[in-house]
Tab-separated table of C-alpha atoms in Angstrom:
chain	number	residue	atom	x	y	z
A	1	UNK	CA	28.467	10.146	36.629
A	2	UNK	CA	24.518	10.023	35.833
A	3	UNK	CA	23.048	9.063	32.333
A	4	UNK	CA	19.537	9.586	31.223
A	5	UNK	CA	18.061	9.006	28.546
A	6	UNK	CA	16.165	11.428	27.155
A	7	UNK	CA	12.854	10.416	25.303
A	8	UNK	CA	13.178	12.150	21.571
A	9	UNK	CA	11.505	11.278	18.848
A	10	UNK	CA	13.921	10.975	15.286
A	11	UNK	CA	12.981	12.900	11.905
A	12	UNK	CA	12.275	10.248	9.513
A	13	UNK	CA	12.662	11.090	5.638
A	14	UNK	CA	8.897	10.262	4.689
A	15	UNK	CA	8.415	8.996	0.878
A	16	UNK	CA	5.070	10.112	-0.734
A	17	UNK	CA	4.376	7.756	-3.226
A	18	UNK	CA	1.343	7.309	-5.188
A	19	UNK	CA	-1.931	6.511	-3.729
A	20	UNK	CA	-3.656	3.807	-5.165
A	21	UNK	CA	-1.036	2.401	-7.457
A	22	UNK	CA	1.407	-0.328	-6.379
A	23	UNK	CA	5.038	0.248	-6.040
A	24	UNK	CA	7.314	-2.092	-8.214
A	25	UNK	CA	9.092	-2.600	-4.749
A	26	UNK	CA	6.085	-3.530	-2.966
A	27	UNK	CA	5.138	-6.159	-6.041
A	28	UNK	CA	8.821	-7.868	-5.504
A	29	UNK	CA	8.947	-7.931	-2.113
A	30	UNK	CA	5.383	-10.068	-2.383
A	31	UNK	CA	7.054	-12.384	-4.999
A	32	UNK	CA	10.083	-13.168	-3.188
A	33	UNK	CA	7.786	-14.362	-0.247
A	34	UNK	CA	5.718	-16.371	-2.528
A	35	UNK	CA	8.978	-17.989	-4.050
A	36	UNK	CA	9.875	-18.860	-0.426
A	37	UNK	CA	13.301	-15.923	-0.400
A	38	UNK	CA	11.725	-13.328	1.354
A	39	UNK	CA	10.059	-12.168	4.882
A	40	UNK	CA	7.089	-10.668	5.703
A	41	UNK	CA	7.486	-8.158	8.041
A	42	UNK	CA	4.006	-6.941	9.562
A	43	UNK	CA	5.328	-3.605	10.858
A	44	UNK	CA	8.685	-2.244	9.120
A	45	UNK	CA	11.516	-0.378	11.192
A	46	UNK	CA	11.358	3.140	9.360
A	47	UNK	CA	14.772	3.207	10.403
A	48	UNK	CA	15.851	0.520	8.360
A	49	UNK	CA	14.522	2.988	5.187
A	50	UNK	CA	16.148	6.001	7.093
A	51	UNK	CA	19.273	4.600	6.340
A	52	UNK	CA	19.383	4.565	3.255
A	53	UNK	CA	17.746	7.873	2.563
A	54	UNK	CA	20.739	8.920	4.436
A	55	UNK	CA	23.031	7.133	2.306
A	56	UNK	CA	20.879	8.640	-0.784
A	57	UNK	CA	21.353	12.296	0.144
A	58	UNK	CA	25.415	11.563	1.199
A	59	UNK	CA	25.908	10.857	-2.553
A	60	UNK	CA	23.533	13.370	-3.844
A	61	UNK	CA	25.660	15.768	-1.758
A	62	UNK	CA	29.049	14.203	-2.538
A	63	UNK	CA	28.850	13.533	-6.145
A	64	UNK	CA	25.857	16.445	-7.417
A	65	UNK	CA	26.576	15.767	-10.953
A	66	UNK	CA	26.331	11.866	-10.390
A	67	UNK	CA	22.703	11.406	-11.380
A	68	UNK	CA	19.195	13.161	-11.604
A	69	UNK	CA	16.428	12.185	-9.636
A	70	UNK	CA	13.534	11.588	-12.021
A	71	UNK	CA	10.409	11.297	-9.327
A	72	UNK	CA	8.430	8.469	-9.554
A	73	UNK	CA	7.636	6.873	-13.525
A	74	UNK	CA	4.651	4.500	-14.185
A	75	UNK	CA	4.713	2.383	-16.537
A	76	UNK	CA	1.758	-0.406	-16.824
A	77	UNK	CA	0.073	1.368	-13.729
A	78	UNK	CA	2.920	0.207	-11.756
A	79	UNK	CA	5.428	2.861	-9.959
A	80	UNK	CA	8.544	3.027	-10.330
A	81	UNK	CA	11.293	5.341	-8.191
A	82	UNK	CA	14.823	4.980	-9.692
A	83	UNK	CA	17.302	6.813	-7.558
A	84	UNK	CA	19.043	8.618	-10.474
A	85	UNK	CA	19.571	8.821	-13.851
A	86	UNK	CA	22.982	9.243	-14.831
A	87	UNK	CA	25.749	9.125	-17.721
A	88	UNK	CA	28.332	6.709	-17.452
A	89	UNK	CA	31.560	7.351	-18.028
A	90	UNK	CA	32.900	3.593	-18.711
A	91	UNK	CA	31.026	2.916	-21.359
A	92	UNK	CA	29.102	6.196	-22.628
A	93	UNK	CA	25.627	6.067	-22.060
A	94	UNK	CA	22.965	6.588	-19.304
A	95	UNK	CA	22.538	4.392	-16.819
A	96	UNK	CA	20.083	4.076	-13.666
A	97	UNK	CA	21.596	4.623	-10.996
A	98	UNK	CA	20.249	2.816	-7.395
A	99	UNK	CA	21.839	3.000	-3.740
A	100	UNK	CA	21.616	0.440	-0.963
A	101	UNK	CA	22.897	0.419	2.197
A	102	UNK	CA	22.757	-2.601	3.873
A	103	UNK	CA	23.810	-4.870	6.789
A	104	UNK	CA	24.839	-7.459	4.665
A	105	UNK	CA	28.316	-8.857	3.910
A	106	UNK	CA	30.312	-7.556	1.132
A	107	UNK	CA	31.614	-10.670	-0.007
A	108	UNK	CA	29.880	-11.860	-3.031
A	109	UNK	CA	28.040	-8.941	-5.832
A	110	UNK	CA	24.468	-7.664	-6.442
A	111	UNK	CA	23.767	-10.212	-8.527
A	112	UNK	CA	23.532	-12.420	-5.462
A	113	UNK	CA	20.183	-10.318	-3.891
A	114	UNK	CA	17.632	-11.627	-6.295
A	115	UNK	CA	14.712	-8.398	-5.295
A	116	UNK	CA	17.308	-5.991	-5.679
A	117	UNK	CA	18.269	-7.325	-9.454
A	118	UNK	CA	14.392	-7.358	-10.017
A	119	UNK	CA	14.352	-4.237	-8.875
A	120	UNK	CA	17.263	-2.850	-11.197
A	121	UNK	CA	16.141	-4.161	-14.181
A	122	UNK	CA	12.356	-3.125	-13.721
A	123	UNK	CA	13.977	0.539	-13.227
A	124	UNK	CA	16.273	-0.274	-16.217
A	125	UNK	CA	13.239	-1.206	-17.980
A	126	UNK	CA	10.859	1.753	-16.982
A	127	UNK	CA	14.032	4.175	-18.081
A	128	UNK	CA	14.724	2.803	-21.563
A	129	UNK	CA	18.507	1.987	-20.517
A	130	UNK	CA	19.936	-1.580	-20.422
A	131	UNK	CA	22.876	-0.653	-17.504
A	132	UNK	CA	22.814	0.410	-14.266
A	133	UNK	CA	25.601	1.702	-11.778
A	134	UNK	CA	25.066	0.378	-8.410
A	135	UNK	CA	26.297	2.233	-5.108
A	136	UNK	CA	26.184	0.238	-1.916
A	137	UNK	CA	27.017	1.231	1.159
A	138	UNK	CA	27.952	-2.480	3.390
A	139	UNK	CA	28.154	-1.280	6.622
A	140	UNK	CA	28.941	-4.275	8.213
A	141	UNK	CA	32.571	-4.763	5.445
A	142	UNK	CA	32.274	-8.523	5.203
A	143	UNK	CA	31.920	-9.698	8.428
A	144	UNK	CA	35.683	-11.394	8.667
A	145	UNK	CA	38.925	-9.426	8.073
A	146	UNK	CA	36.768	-5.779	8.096
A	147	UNK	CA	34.067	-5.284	10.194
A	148	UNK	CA	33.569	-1.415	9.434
A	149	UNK	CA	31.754	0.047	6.631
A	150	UNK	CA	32.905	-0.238	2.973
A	151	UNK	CA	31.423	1.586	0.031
A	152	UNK	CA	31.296	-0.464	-3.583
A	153	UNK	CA	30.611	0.583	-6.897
A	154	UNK	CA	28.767	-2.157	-9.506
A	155	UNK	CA	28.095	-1.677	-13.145
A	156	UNK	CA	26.072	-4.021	-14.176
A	157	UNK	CA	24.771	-4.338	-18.107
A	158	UNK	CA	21.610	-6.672	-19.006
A	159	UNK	CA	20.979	-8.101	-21.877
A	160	UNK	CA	17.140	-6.650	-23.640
A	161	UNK	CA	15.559	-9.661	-23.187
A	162	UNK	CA	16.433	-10.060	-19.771
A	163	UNK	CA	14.762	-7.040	-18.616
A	164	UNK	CA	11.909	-7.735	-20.288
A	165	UNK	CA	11.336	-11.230	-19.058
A	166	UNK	CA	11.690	-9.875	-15.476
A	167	UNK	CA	9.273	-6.701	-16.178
A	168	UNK	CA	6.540	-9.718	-17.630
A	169	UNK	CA	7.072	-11.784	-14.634
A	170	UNK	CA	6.303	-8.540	-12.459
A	171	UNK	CA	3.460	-7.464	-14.773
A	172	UNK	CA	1.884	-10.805	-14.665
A	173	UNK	CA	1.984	-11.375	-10.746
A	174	UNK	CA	0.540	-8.036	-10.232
A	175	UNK	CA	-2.337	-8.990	-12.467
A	176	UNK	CA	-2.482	-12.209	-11.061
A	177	UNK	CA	-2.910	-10.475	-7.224
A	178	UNK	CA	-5.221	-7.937	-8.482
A	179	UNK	CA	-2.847	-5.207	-8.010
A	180	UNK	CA	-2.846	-3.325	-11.348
């Protein structure tokens, strides 16, 4: 038997965002660093985003009717990129709806991944809707008893205040970094 391994290079799903104008994502990631929870990483895998563009498009082709992508909104010259807008059956209203798909264990909830609740509720805030149905993809399971991938469904409701407490605190370290 021979192997070799062929030198090819990958299609990557390239995101155009707005030149010029920070990305709410961008702003949190910077805060959790500051606040000591986060990593700076100098020079990003763009396969670690390829996965879950794939995971994006899976759902968009799975469930069509799930959600509409709305493009990028602004909203105090800061971008914002929900995934979808969508109408939730549970409790009868729209909802954001945002995808993951991580490495992490599935033990535990969202609520436990402060950047990606920041991240929710500045969508939730930018949308006008206080709920958001969250699709994550673990591909890991939880590390113990299931080590292959396990999908997970979240609906998670805020309170108004709480959203706009976390869009001030993102406002106000923008400012305060010159950003916006």
């Amino acid at each position: 038997m021979e192997i070799i391994e062929l030198q090819e290079s990958f299609p990557l799903t390239l995101v155009e965002r707005s030149a010029n104008k920070p990305h709410v994502g961008e702003i949190i990631h910077d805060m959790l660093i500051d606040l000591g929870i986060g990593k700076r990483n100098d020079e990003p895998n763009p396969y670690q985003f390829e996965k879950g563009f794939v995971w994006e498009r899976l759902l968009s082709m799975a469930m069509p009717n799930a959600a509409v992508r709305p493009g990028e909104l602004e909203m105090d010259g800061i971008i914002l990129s929900p995934d979808g807008i969508g109408f939730c059956e549970w409790i009868q209203e729209s909802v954001v709806e945002e995808y993951k798909c991580t490495a992490r264990s599935s033990n535990g909830n969202p609520a436990d991944n402060a950047g990606w609740m920041m991240q929710v509720k500045a969508y939730c805030m930018g949308v006008g809707v206080t709920s958001a149905v969250m699709r994550i993809l673990y591909l890991n399971g939880d590390y113990k008893r299931e080590r292959n991938p396990i999908p997970r469904t979240y609906l998670i409701t805020f309170q108004q205040q709480e959203l706009e407490e976390n869009w001030v605190a993102i406002v106000a370290y923008a400012r305060d970094r010159g950003l916006i």
